[in-house]
C-alpha cells in the first residue's frame, strides 16, 4: 500500500532524492515553475525516476520543469526579478506576459467546441466530432502529477475563465438526449481518475440510469496508470472504482480506459502491472496514447518497446500525437518529418498486433490530421495527409497534399502543394467557424452552401 503524497513548486525541496541536484538546478525548477505549474508525487519519485541519471531521465523531465522550457531572455529576467525579491504583483505580471506568449488556447477549443443547449452555452462539454462528446467533470480538473508538456497547463495556472467545469449532470444528459448521434462519452480533465469513486459514480450512474440506448462507449482519459497506479489497487476507494467499472461493462456499455503513457519506463513497475490486470478483469479495455516529445520519447526504439510492452500487458496502442502548439512547444516539439520517421521506423519493428496505433496526428482546429508520410510526386516532395477525425465527417480519409517543409511542426505551418490556393477543407471550415456551435453532427457541406 502506498499513501499518496504530492509535491509542488512550494514543497519540492522536501523530496529526499532532490539532494541529487545542485543549487542551480533546484533554483531553475523554482524559476520555471512560476510559469509552468508543476506537481509530482511519491510514486513517480520513488519508482519511476532514475535519480542517478536524472538530467536525461525522461520521467524526471516529464515531471520537473526544465530551464530550457522558457526562452533564455524570459528565464534570465524572471531569475533576476526573483533574486531581487521584486514585488509579487510585478512578478505575477511578468509571468502572465510569458504565459500569454505561449499560446495558452490552441485550436480554438474555447470558442469553437462548446455546444449550446436551448440557446445557452454549456460549460463542461466539448463536442467537436459527431460521435464523441467530451465531458469535463468539475472535480476532475487536476491531475496526480502534471506533465511538463501538457496543453492543459492554463487550467492549472488559474488563467482565468479556462476551466471547462461542469456541475450540471442534468444538462449533460439533456444534451445527449437532444443529440442522439453521440455514441461515445469521453470523461476528460485534467484527469477524471483524480475524483473520488463516489463522485465519478454519480456521473456514470446518471448516464446508466438515463437509459440512452445510443451510448455504446464510455471512455475515461487518464494518466493515473502511469502516475498513480495505486488508484486501482490500494486507495481507500479503489474497490469502489473497480466495482463501478465492472458495472458499466455488465450493462453492455464498452468501458474504454484511454491511458496516457509517454515512455516504456512507465510500464515496468509491479504496481502498474497489477493495476492493468485489475482493470482488465472488469471487462474494460485499455487503449494507449501519447504525443511524440523531444527529450522524452523522440526515438523509434522507445515507441516500439512501448507498444510491445503495452500489448504484452493486454493494452491496445491507439494514437501517437504531435505535441500541441502551446506551452513549452519549442522544448518538446519534434518536426513533422522526424515524427513520421519515428512512427514508421517503430511500426516496422512490431507485429501486426501492435499496429492498431495511428499517427502521428495533429489535433488541429479542423480535425485530427494524420501525417501519412512524405512522397515524391512528379519530382516534388510533399506531405501526404488525411483526416482521422474531421469537424465535417465527410473530410475523413481523403488524402491531401502539402508542400514539403523540413521545419514544419504543425498544420498551420503547411501550404497546399501543387500551387493550390487552399486545402480542400478550408472553405467549409471557415464557414463552420461562423456558426456559433459547429460539431460535425448533422451538418454536411450541402448545409454550408447557404451559410
Ligand atoms: C481525439 C478527440 C476525440 C476522440 O476521437 P477518436 O478518434 O474517436 O478517438 C473527440 N473529441 C476531441 C476534441 C478529440 O480531440
Ligand atoms: S496527466 Fe494529462 S491532463 Fe494531466 S498534466 Fe499530464 S497530460 Fe496534462
GROMACS .gro file of C-alpha atoms and ligand atoms in nm:
model
  474
    1UNK     CA    1   0.000   0.000   0.000
    2UNK     CA    2   0.120   0.345  -0.083
    3UNK     CA    3  -0.020   0.666   0.061
    4UNK     CA    4  -0.032   0.943  -0.195
    5UNK     CA    5   0.193   1.236  -0.128
    6UNK     CA    6   0.205   1.529  -0.367
    7UNK     CA    7   0.482   1.782  -0.416
    8UNK     CA    8   0.470   2.113  -0.599
    9UNK     CA    9   0.670   2.428  -0.652
   10UNK     CA   10   0.642   2.519  -0.285
   11UNK     CA   11   0.724   2.181  -0.135
   12UNK     CA   12   0.955   2.012  -0.382
   13UNK     CA   13   1.263   2.079  -0.174
   14UNK     CA   14   1.124   1.827   0.078
   15UNK     CA   15   1.177   1.545  -0.171
   16UNK     CA   16   1.467   1.343  -0.027
   17UNK     CA   17   1.601   1.242  -0.368
   18UNK     CA   18   1.640   1.606  -0.462
   19UNK     CA   19   1.977   1.601  -0.291
   20UNK     CA   20   2.100   1.473  -0.627
   21UNK     CA   21   2.055   1.826  -0.765
   22UNK     CA   22   2.287   2.120  -0.712
   23UNK     CA   23   2.156   2.459  -0.602
   24UNK     CA   24   2.148   2.600  -0.951
   25UNK     CA   25   1.938   2.309  -1.074
   26UNK     CA   26   1.696   2.346  -0.787
   27UNK     CA   27   1.670   2.717  -0.846
   28UNK     CA   28   1.593   2.659  -1.214
   29UNK     CA   29   1.298   2.440  -1.116
   30UNK     CA   30   1.174   2.712  -0.885
   31UNK     CA   31   1.201   2.978  -1.155
   32UNK     CA   32   1.038   2.786  -1.440
   33UNK     CA   33   0.760   2.660  -1.216
   34UNK     CA   34   0.644   3.018  -1.170
   35UNK     CA   35   0.528   3.000  -1.530
   36UNK     CA   36   0.458   2.631  -1.583
   37UNK     CA   37   0.292   2.488  -1.275
   38UNK     CA   38   0.427   2.158  -1.156
   39UNK     CA   39   0.316   1.880  -0.934
   40UNK     CA   40   0.453   1.534  -0.878
   41UNK     CA   41   0.416   1.255  -0.624
   42UNK     CA   42   0.593   0.988  -0.425
   43UNK     CA   43   0.525   0.706  -0.675
   44UNK     CA   44   0.686   0.898  -0.958
   45UNK     CA   45   0.975   0.991  -0.734
   46UNK     CA   46   1.032   0.651  -0.574
   47UNK     CA   47   0.950   0.417  -0.860
   48UNK     CA   48   0.977   0.596  -1.195
   49UNK     CA   49   1.262   0.845  -1.189
   50UNK     CA   50   1.619   0.725  -1.220
   51UNK     CA   51   1.791   0.967  -0.985
   52UNK     CA   52   2.138   0.851  -1.086
   53UNK     CA   53   2.077   0.989  -1.433
   54UNK     CA   54   1.809   1.244  -1.362
   55UNK     CA   55   1.941   1.506  -1.604
   56UNK     CA   56   1.846   1.296  -1.903
   57UNK     CA   57   1.583   1.078  -1.741
   58UNK     CA   58   1.256   1.106  -1.933
   59UNK     CA   59   1.048   1.066  -1.617
   60UNK     CA   60   1.236   1.347  -1.446
   61UNK     CA   61   1.195   1.574  -1.748
   62UNK     CA   62   0.828   1.483  -1.770
   63UNK     CA   63   0.768   1.589  -1.411
   64UNK     CA   64   1.012   1.866  -1.330
   65UNK     CA   65   1.022   2.197  -1.517
   66UNK     CA   66   1.345   2.244  -1.708
   67UNK     CA   67   1.537   2.563  -1.762
   68UNK     CA   68   1.516   2.539  -2.141
   69UNK     CA   69   1.136   2.531  -2.131
   70UNK     CA   70   1.146   2.910  -2.110
   71UNK     CA   71   1.305   3.143  -2.361
   72UNK     CA   72   1.655   3.238  -2.243
   73UNK     CA   73   1.558   3.601  -2.204
   74UNK     CA   74   1.245   3.521  -2.005
   75UNK     CA   75   1.436   3.288  -1.778
   76UNK     CA   76   1.706   3.543  -1.714
   77UNK     CA   77   1.464   3.824  -1.643
   78UNK     CA   78   1.248   3.613  -1.414
   79UNK     CA   79   1.552   3.486  -1.232
   80UNK     CA   80   1.671   3.835  -1.167
   81UNK     CA   81   1.328   3.951  -1.052
   82UNK     CA   82   1.307   3.664  -0.805
   83UNK     CA   83   1.657   3.709  -0.673
   84UNK     CA   84   1.591   4.080  -0.620
   85UNK     CA   85   1.269   3.993  -0.438
   86UNK     CA   86   1.069   4.202  -0.681
   87UNK     CA   87   0.714   4.285  -0.566
   88UNK     CA   88   0.475   3.993  -0.605
   89UNK     CA   89   0.248   4.184  -0.841
   90UNK     CA   90   0.533   4.272  -1.071
   91UNK     CA   91   0.645   3.909  -1.089
   92UNK     CA   92   0.287   3.798  -1.149
   93UNK     CA   93   0.251   4.047  -1.433
   94UNK     CA   94   0.569   3.927  -1.598
   95UNK     CA   95   0.475   3.562  -1.552
   96UNK     CA   96   0.141   3.631  -1.712
   97UNK     CA   97   0.310   3.803  -2.004
   98UNK     CA   98   0.533   3.499  -2.061
   99UNK     CA   99   0.231   3.270  -2.045
  100UNK     CA  100   0.036   3.473  -2.296
  101UNK     CA  101   0.330   3.435  -2.531
  102UNK     CA  102   0.293   3.058  -2.507
  103UNK     CA  103  -0.037   3.022  -2.693
  104UNK     CA  104  -0.248   2.915  -2.396
  105UNK     CA  105  -0.560   2.836  -2.601
  106UNK     CA  106  -0.459   2.627  -2.900
  107UNK     CA  107  -0.703   2.513  -3.170
  108UNK     CA  108  -0.983   2.744  -3.059
  109UNK     CA  109  -1.103   2.492  -2.804
  110UNK     CA  110  -1.285   2.752  -2.607
  111UNK     CA  111  -1.465   2.936  -2.881
  112UNK     CA  112  -1.546   2.657  -3.117
  113UNK     CA  113  -1.624   2.336  -2.937
  114UNK     CA  114  -1.858   2.447  -2.662
  115UNK     CA  115  -2.210   2.346  -2.755
  116UNK     CA  116  -2.538   2.511  -2.678
  117UNK     CA  117  -2.850   2.367  -2.526
  118UNK     CA  118  -3.174   2.552  -2.582
  119UNK     CA  119  -2.973   2.852  -2.692
  120UNK     CA  120  -2.730   2.859  -2.399
  121UNK     CA  121  -2.364   2.758  -2.396
  122UNK     CA  122  -2.293   2.464  -2.172
  123UNK     CA  123  -1.958   2.483  -1.998
  124UNK     CA  124  -1.802   2.149  -1.920
  125UNK     CA  125  -1.883   1.990  -2.252
  126UNK     CA  126  -1.700   1.999  -2.581
  127UNK     CA  127  -1.848   1.848  -2.890
  128UNK     CA  128  -1.627   1.861  -3.194
  129UNK     CA  129  -1.670   1.525  -3.366
  130UNK     CA  130  -2.015   1.392  -3.433
  131UNK     CA  131  -2.000   1.068  -3.234
  132UNK     CA  132  -1.797   1.177  -2.933
  133UNK     CA  133  -1.880   1.423  -2.660
  134UNK     CA  134  -1.610   1.533  -2.421
  135UNK     CA  135  -1.718   1.582  -2.065
  136UNK     CA  136  -1.507   1.775  -1.812
  137UNK     CA  137  -1.638   1.690  -1.465
  138UNK     CA  138  -1.555   1.985  -1.243
  139UNK     CA  139  -1.394   1.769  -0.975
  140UNK     CA  140  -1.160   1.610  -1.228
  141UNK     CA  141  -0.977   1.920  -1.348
  142UNK     CA  142  -0.647   1.844  -1.183
  143UNK     CA  143  -0.404   1.551  -1.203
  144UNK     CA  144  -0.193   1.328  -0.980
  145UNK     CA  145   0.112   1.490  -1.133
  146UNK     CA  146   0.144   1.743  -1.412
  147UNK     CA  147   0.323   1.669  -1.734
  148UNK     CA  148   0.562   1.943  -1.828
  149UNK     CA  149   0.440   1.939  -2.190
  150UNK     CA  150   0.071   1.943  -2.110
  151UNK     CA  151  -0.155   2.156  -2.328
  152UNK     CA  152  -0.397   2.188  -2.039
  153UNK     CA  153  -0.143   2.390  -1.845
  154UNK     CA  154  -0.354   2.707  -1.840
  155UNK     CA  155  -0.612   2.511  -1.643
  156UNK     CA  156  -0.358   2.451  -1.369
  157UNK     CA  157  -0.234   2.807  -1.355
  158UNK     CA  158  -0.569   2.962  -1.275
  159UNK     CA  159  -0.551   3.158  -1.601
  160UNK     CA  160  -0.899   3.294  -1.584
  161UNK     CA  161  -1.200   3.150  -1.749
  162UNK     CA  162  -1.036   2.839  -1.877
  163UNK     CA  163  -1.165   2.562  -1.657
  164UNK     CA  164  -1.432   2.390  -1.855
  165UNK     CA  165  -1.602   2.291  -1.534
  166UNK     CA  166  -1.932   2.114  -1.522
  167UNK     CA  167  -2.155   2.056  -1.228
  168UNK     CA  168  -2.474   2.014  -1.417
  169UNK     CA  169  -2.514   1.647  -1.484
  170UNK     CA  170  -2.872   1.715  -1.587
  171UNK     CA  171  -2.757   1.941  -1.867
  172UNK     CA  172  -2.523   1.674  -1.997
  173UNK     CA  173  -2.800   1.415  -2.002
  174UNK     CA  174  -3.036   1.658  -2.170
  175UNK     CA  175  -2.772   1.736  -2.430
  176UNK     CA  176  -2.726   1.366  -2.501
  177UNK     CA  177  -3.099   1.325  -2.546
  178UNK     CA  178  -3.107   1.608  -2.795
  179UNK     CA  179  -2.805   1.472  -2.984
  180UNK     CA  180  -2.869   1.105  -3.047
  181UNK     CA  181  -2.575   1.080  -3.288
  182UNK     CA  182  -2.341   1.080  -2.987
  183UNK     CA  183  -2.233   0.723  -2.910
  184UNK     CA  184  -1.922   0.793  -2.703
  185UNK     CA  185  -1.883   0.999  -2.388
  186UNK     CA  186  -1.524   1.078  -2.307
  187UNK     CA  187  -1.456   1.183  -1.949
  188UNK     CA  188  -1.154   1.406  -1.952
  189UNK     CA  189  -0.981   1.672  -1.745
  190UNK     CA  190  -0.721   1.713  -1.604
  191UNK     CA  191  -0.764   1.355  -1.502
  192UNK     CA  192  -1.108   1.220  -1.412
  193UNK     CA  193  -0.945   0.944  -1.204
  194UNK     CA  194  -0.845   1.209  -0.954
  195UNK     CA  195  -1.210   1.211  -0.849
  196UNK     CA  196  -1.335   1.013  -0.556
  197UNK     CA  197  -1.521   0.697  -0.654
  198UNK     CA  198  -1.840   0.843  -0.511
  199UNK     CA  199  -1.819   1.144  -0.743
  200UNK     CA  200  -1.728   0.952  -1.056
  201UNK     CA  201  -2.008   0.711  -0.973
  202UNK     CA  202  -2.257   0.995  -0.959
  203UNK     CA  203  -2.176   1.098  -1.314
  204UNK     CA  204  -2.161   0.748  -1.456
  205UNK     CA  205  -2.477   0.634  -1.282
  206UNK     CA  206  -2.658   0.934  -1.424
  207UNK     CA  207  -2.565   0.812  -1.772
  208UNK     CA  208  -2.653   0.449  -1.698
  209UNK     CA  209  -2.982   0.546  -1.535
  210UNK     CA  210  -3.087   0.783  -1.812
  211UNK     CA  211  -3.149   0.486  -2.039
  212UNK     CA  212  -2.983   0.623  -2.351
  213UNK     CA  213  -2.959   0.331  -2.594
  214UNK     CA  214  -2.739   0.543  -2.824
  215UNK     CA  215  -2.449   0.536  -2.576
  216UNK     CA  216  -2.218   0.249  -2.668
  217UNK     CA  217  -1.893   0.357  -2.510
  218UNK     CA  218  -1.782   0.543  -2.202
  219UNK     CA  219  -1.421   0.646  -2.224
  220UNK     CA  220  -1.208   0.774  -1.940
  221UNK     CA  221  -0.893   0.961  -2.038
  222UNK     CA  222  -0.636   0.917  -1.765
  223UNK     CA  223  -0.272   0.930  -1.674
  224UNK     CA  224  -0.334   0.761  -1.340
  225UNK     CA  225  -0.199   0.425  -1.455
  226UNK     CA  226   0.128   0.594  -1.517
  227UNK     CA  227   0.138   0.845  -1.232
  228UNK     CA  228  -0.060   0.667  -0.959
  229UNK     CA  229  -0.150   0.302  -1.030
  230UNK     CA  230  -0.244   0.263  -0.665
  231UNK     CA  231  -0.564   0.440  -0.763
  232UNK     CA  232  -0.686   0.096  -0.870
  233UNK     CA  233  -0.510  -0.108  -0.602
  234UNK     CA  234  -0.485   0.035  -0.253
  235UNK     CA  235  -0.652   0.376  -0.243
  236UNK     CA  236  -0.932   0.378   0.008
  237UNK     CA  237  -1.200   0.372  -0.260
  238UNK     CA  238  -1.015   0.161  -0.519
  239UNK     CA  239  -1.257  -0.127  -0.463
  240UNK     CA  240  -1.548   0.101  -0.545
  241UNK     CA  241  -1.376   0.215  -0.865
  242UNK     CA  242  -1.326  -0.140  -0.980
  243UNK     CA  243  -1.684  -0.226  -0.895
  244UNK     CA  244  -1.805   0.076  -1.092
  245UNK     CA  245  -1.600  -0.029  -1.395
  246UNK     CA  246  -1.750  -0.376  -1.376
  247UNK     CA  247  -2.099  -0.237  -1.357
  248UNK     CA  248  -2.052  -0.037  -1.677
  249UNK     CA  249  -1.936  -0.347  -1.861
  250UNK     CA  250  -2.218  -0.553  -1.713
  251UNK     CA  251  -2.462  -0.303  -1.855
  252UNK     CA  252  -2.332  -0.383  -2.200
  253UNK     CA  253  -2.155  -0.050  -2.239
  254UNK     CA  254  -1.797  -0.063  -2.352
  255UNK     CA  255  -1.569   0.097  -2.097
  256UNK     CA  256  -1.254   0.225  -2.261
  257UNK     CA  257  -0.972   0.349  -2.043
  258UNK     CA  258  -0.774   0.587  -2.263
  259UNK     CA  259  -0.443   0.559  -2.086
  260UNK     CA  260  -0.169   0.807  -2.139
  261UNK     CA  261   0.186   0.668  -2.142
  262UNK     CA  262   0.486   0.857  -2.271
  263UNK     CA  263   0.762   0.605  -2.222
  264UNK     CA  264   0.811   0.235  -2.159
  265UNK     CA  265   0.964   0.320  -1.821
  266UNK     CA  266   0.609   0.385  -1.704
  267UNK     CA  267   0.519   0.024  -1.786
  268UNK     CA  268   0.775  -0.158  -1.577
  269UNK     CA  269   0.660  -0.141  -1.216
  270UNK     CA  270   0.472  -0.413  -1.030
  271UNK     CA  271   0.203  -0.166  -0.933
  272UNK     CA  272   0.135  -0.079  -1.297
  273UNK     CA  273   0.114  -0.443  -1.396
  274UNK     CA  274  -0.129  -0.521  -1.116
  275UNK     CA  275  -0.344  -0.219  -1.192
  276UNK     CA  276  -0.372  -0.317  -1.557
  277UNK     CA  277  -0.477  -0.667  -1.460
  278UNK     CA  278  -0.737  -0.549  -1.215
  279UNK     CA  279  -0.888  -0.311  -1.470
  280UNK     CA  280  -0.892  -0.567  -1.748
  281UNK     CA  281  -1.069  -0.816  -1.526
  282UNK     CA  282  -1.365  -0.578  -1.507
  283UNK     CA  283  -1.418  -0.613  -1.880
  284UNK     CA  284  -1.278  -0.268  -1.952
  285UNK     CA  285  -1.035  -0.228  -2.237
  286UNK     CA  286  -0.726  -0.010  -2.205
  287UNK     CA  287  -0.618   0.190  -2.509
  288UNK     CA  288  -0.300   0.394  -2.503
  289UNK     CA  289  -0.190   0.726  -2.645
  290UNK     CA  290   0.091   0.978  -2.623
  291UNK     CA  291   0.241   1.271  -2.803
  292UNK     CA  292   0.586   1.235  -2.956
  293UNK     CA  293   0.816   1.452  -2.748
  294UNK     CA  294   1.171   1.566  -2.776
  295UNK     CA  295   1.372   1.479  -2.459
  296UNK     CA  296   1.114   1.213  -2.364
  297UNK     CA  297   1.038   0.969  -2.642
  298UNK     CA  298   1.175   1.101  -2.970
  299UNK     CA  299   1.309   0.766  -3.086
  300UNK     CA  300   1.167   0.469  -3.271
  301UNK     CA  301   1.319   0.232  -3.014
  302UNK     CA  302   1.125   0.392  -2.733
  303UNK     CA  303   0.797   0.367  -2.922
  304UNK     CA  304   0.846   0.013  -3.046
  305UNK     CA  305   0.941  -0.101  -2.696
  306UNK     CA  306   0.646   0.085  -2.550
  307UNK     CA  307   0.391  -0.062  -2.793
  308UNK     CA  308   0.525  -0.413  -2.749
  309UNK     CA  309   0.512  -0.385  -2.373
  310UNK     CA  310   0.160  -0.243  -2.385
  311UNK     CA  311   0.039  -0.534  -2.595
  312UNK     CA  312   0.218  -0.777  -2.366
  313UNK     CA  313   0.019  -0.631  -2.078
  314UNK     CA  314  -0.305  -0.659  -2.274
  315UNK     CA  315  -0.345  -0.296  -2.378
  316UNK     CA  316  -0.426  -0.165  -2.724
  317UNK     CA  317  -0.197   0.103  -2.877
  318UNK     CA  318  -0.423   0.376  -3.013
  319UNK     CA  319  -0.270   0.715  -3.101
  320UNK     CA  320   0.063   0.889  -3.148
  321UNK     CA  321   0.009   1.266  -3.143
  322UNK     CA  322   0.219   1.562  -3.244
  323UNK     CA  323   0.295   1.788  -2.947
  324UNK     CA  324   0.041   2.069  -2.934
  325UNK     CA  325   0.140   2.416  -3.039
  326UNK     CA  326   0.127   2.551  -2.687
  327UNK     CA  327   0.334   2.585  -2.371
  328UNK     CA  328   0.696   2.476  -2.394
  329UNK     CA  329   0.649   2.362  -2.751
  330UNK     CA  330   0.998   2.472  -2.855
  331UNK     CA  331   1.145   2.238  -2.600
  332UNK     CA  332   0.932   1.935  -2.680
  333UNK     CA  333   0.840   1.968  -3.042
  334UNK     CA  334   0.952   1.715  -3.295
  335UNK     CA  335   0.904   1.829  -3.654
  336UNK     CA  336   0.661   1.651  -3.882
  337UNK     CA  337   0.927   1.476  -4.082
  338UNK     CA  338   1.104   1.336  -3.774
  339UNK     CA  339   0.775   1.234  -3.620
  340UNK     CA  340   0.666   1.039  -3.922
  341UNK     CA  341   1.008   0.875  -3.942
  342UNK     CA  342   0.993   0.776  -3.577
  343UNK     CA  343   0.645   0.638  -3.625
  344UNK     CA  344   0.729   0.437  -3.937
  345UNK     CA  345   1.053   0.301  -3.801
  346UNK     CA  346   0.880   0.188  -3.482
  347UNK     CA  347   0.581   0.050  -3.672
  348UNK     CA  348   0.812  -0.155  -3.891
  349UNK     CA  349   0.963  -0.321  -3.583
  350UNK     CA  350   0.643  -0.457  -3.434
  351UNK     CA  351   0.397  -0.726  -3.530
  352UNK     CA  352   0.052  -0.657  -3.666
  353UNK     CA  353  -0.095  -0.689  -3.318
  354UNK     CA  354   0.070  -0.359  -3.222
  355UNK     CA  355  -0.033  -0.186  -3.543
  356UNK     CA  356  -0.365  -0.075  -3.406
  357UNK     CA  357  -0.184   0.251  -3.338
  358UNK     CA  358  -0.237   0.550  -3.568
  359UNK     CA  359  -0.028   0.857  -3.609
  360UNK     CA  360   0.143   1.085  -3.595
  361UNK     CA  361  -0.161   1.305  -3.589
  362UNK     CA  362  -0.225   1.672  -3.514
  363UNK     CA  363  -0.534   1.771  -3.319
  364UNK     CA  364  -0.590   2.097  -3.502
  365UNK     CA  365  -0.893   2.319  -3.547
  366UNK     CA  366  -1.042   2.135  -3.847
  367UNK     CA  367  -0.978   1.790  -3.704
  368UNK     CA  368  -0.722   1.522  -3.634
  369UNK     CA  369  -0.484   1.535  -3.926
  370UNK     CA  370  -0.283   1.222  -3.989
  371UNK     CA  371   0.062   1.265  -4.135
  372UNK     CA  372   0.072   0.963  -4.363
  373UNK     CA  373   0.420   1.030  -4.488
  374UNK     CA  374   0.636   1.213  -4.737
  375UNK     CA  375   0.603   1.126  -5.103
  376UNK     CA  376   0.769   1.240  -5.421
  377UNK     CA  377   0.519   1.321  -5.693
  378UNK     CA  378   0.645   1.434  -6.031
  379UNK     CA  379   0.980   1.515  -5.874
  380UNK     CA  380   0.823   1.724  -5.598
  381UNK     CA  381   0.840   1.629  -5.232
  382UNK     CA  382   0.508   1.661  -5.050
  383UNK     CA  383   0.348   1.567  -4.723
  384UNK     CA  384   0.063   1.323  -4.763
  385UNK     CA  385  -0.208   1.396  -4.509
  386UNK     CA  386  -0.560   1.284  -4.428
  387UNK     CA  387  -0.817   1.339  -4.157
  388UNK     CA  388  -0.865   1.071  -3.892
  389UNK     CA  389  -1.137   1.291  -3.745
  390UNK     CA  390  -1.293   1.592  -3.906
  391UNK     CA  391  -1.524   1.865  -3.800
  392UNK     CA  392  -1.714   1.756  -4.107
  393UNK     CA  393  -1.722   1.376  -4.107
  394UNK     CA  394  -1.702   1.370  -4.486
  395UNK     CA  395  -1.344   1.505  -4.473
  396UNK     CA  396  -1.219   1.184  -4.312
  397UNK     CA  397  -0.992   0.959  -4.514
  398UNK     CA  398  -0.946   1.180  -4.819
  399UNK     CA  399  -0.574   1.221  -4.893
  400UNK     CA  400  -0.444   1.575  -4.940
  401UNK     CA  401  -0.103   1.720  -5.000
  402UNK     CA  402   0.112   1.993  -4.852
  403UNK     CA  403   0.442   2.134  -4.968
  404UNK     CA  404   0.738   1.965  -4.809
  405UNK     CA  405   0.893   2.182  -4.540
  406UNK     CA  406   1.155   2.022  -4.317
  407UNK     CA  407   1.082   2.272  -4.039
  408UNK     CA  408   0.706   2.224  -4.028
  409UNK     CA  409   0.575   2.145  -3.680
  410UNK     CA  410   0.204   2.187  -3.719
  411UNK     CA  411  -0.079   2.218  -3.966
  412UNK     CA  412  -0.054   2.599  -3.953
  413UNK     CA  413   0.298   2.577  -4.095
  414UNK     CA  414   0.183   2.398  -4.409
  415UNK     CA  415   0.097   2.528  -4.756
  416UNK     CA  416  -0.106   2.334  -5.007
  417UNK     CA  417   0.110   2.157  -5.264
  418UNK     CA  418   0.094   2.189  -5.644
  419UNK     CA  419   0.011   2.561  -5.639
  420UNK     CA  420  -0.335   2.514  -5.489
  421UNK     CA  421  -0.459   2.824  -5.307
  422UNK     CA  422  -0.607   2.639  -5.013
  423UNK     CA  423  -0.662   2.293  -4.873
  424UNK     CA  424  -0.979   2.118  -4.981
  425UNK     CA  425  -1.148   2.163  -4.643
  426UNK     CA  426  -1.073   2.530  -4.584
  427UNK     CA  427  -1.377   2.687  -4.742
  428UNK     CA  428  -1.617   2.472  -4.544
  429UNK     CA  429  -1.407   2.509  -4.232
  430UNK     CA  430  -1.422   2.887  -4.249
  431UNK     CA  431  -1.796   2.871  -4.288
  432UNK     CA  432  -1.821   2.632  -3.997
  433UNK     CA  433  -1.633   2.875  -3.776
  434UNK     CA  434  -1.901   3.136  -3.832
  435UNK     CA  435  -2.171   2.913  -3.695
  436UNK     CA  436  -2.171   2.952  -3.319
  437UNK     CA  437  -2.185   2.584  -3.242
  438UNK     CA  438  -2.048   2.353  -3.500
  439UNK     CA  439  -1.997   1.989  -3.431
  440UNK     CA  440  -1.997   1.764  -3.731
  441UNK     CA  441  -2.329   1.617  -3.625
  442UNK     CA  442  -2.595   1.667  -3.885
  443UNK     CA  443  -2.403   1.929  -4.079
  444UNK     CA  444  -2.275   1.845  -4.424
  445UNK     CA  445  -2.110   2.055  -4.690
  446UNK     CA  446  -2.451   2.095  -4.855
  447UNK     CA  447  -2.588   2.265  -4.545
  448UNK     CA  448  -2.298   2.504  -4.561
  449UNK     CA  449  -2.368   2.627  -4.912
  450UNK     CA  450  -2.613   2.883  -4.782
  451UNK     CA  451  -2.402   2.975  -4.479
  452LIG     C1  452  -0.946   1.288  -3.030
  452LIG     C2  453  -1.070   1.355  -2.994
  452LIG     C3  454  -1.189   1.282  -2.981
  452LIG     C4  455  -1.194   1.132  -2.998
  452LIG     O1  456  -1.161   1.095  -3.129
  452LIG     P1  457  -1.148   0.941  -3.167
  452LIG     O2  458  -1.081   0.940  -3.300
  452LIG     O3  459  -1.287   0.887  -3.171
  452LIG     O4  460  -1.068   0.877  -3.060
  452LIG     C5  461  -1.304   1.352  -2.952
  452LIG     N1  462  -1.304   1.487  -2.935
  452LIG     C6  463  -1.193   1.559  -2.948
  452LIG     C7  464  -1.200   1.707  -2.932
  452LIG     C8  465  -1.071   1.497  -2.978
  452LIG     O5  466  -0.961   1.569  -2.991
  453LIG     S1  467  -0.200   1.389  -1.684
  453LIG    FE1  468  -0.286   1.465  -1.878
  453LIG     S2  469  -0.401   1.648  -1.825
  453LIG    FE2  470  -0.267   1.599  -1.651
  453LIG     S3  471  -0.082   1.714  -1.684
  453LIG    FE3  472  -0.047   1.518  -1.780
  453LIG     S4  473  -0.111   1.543  -1.994
  453LIG    FE4  474  -0.196   1.712  -1.876
   0.00000   0.00000   0.00000
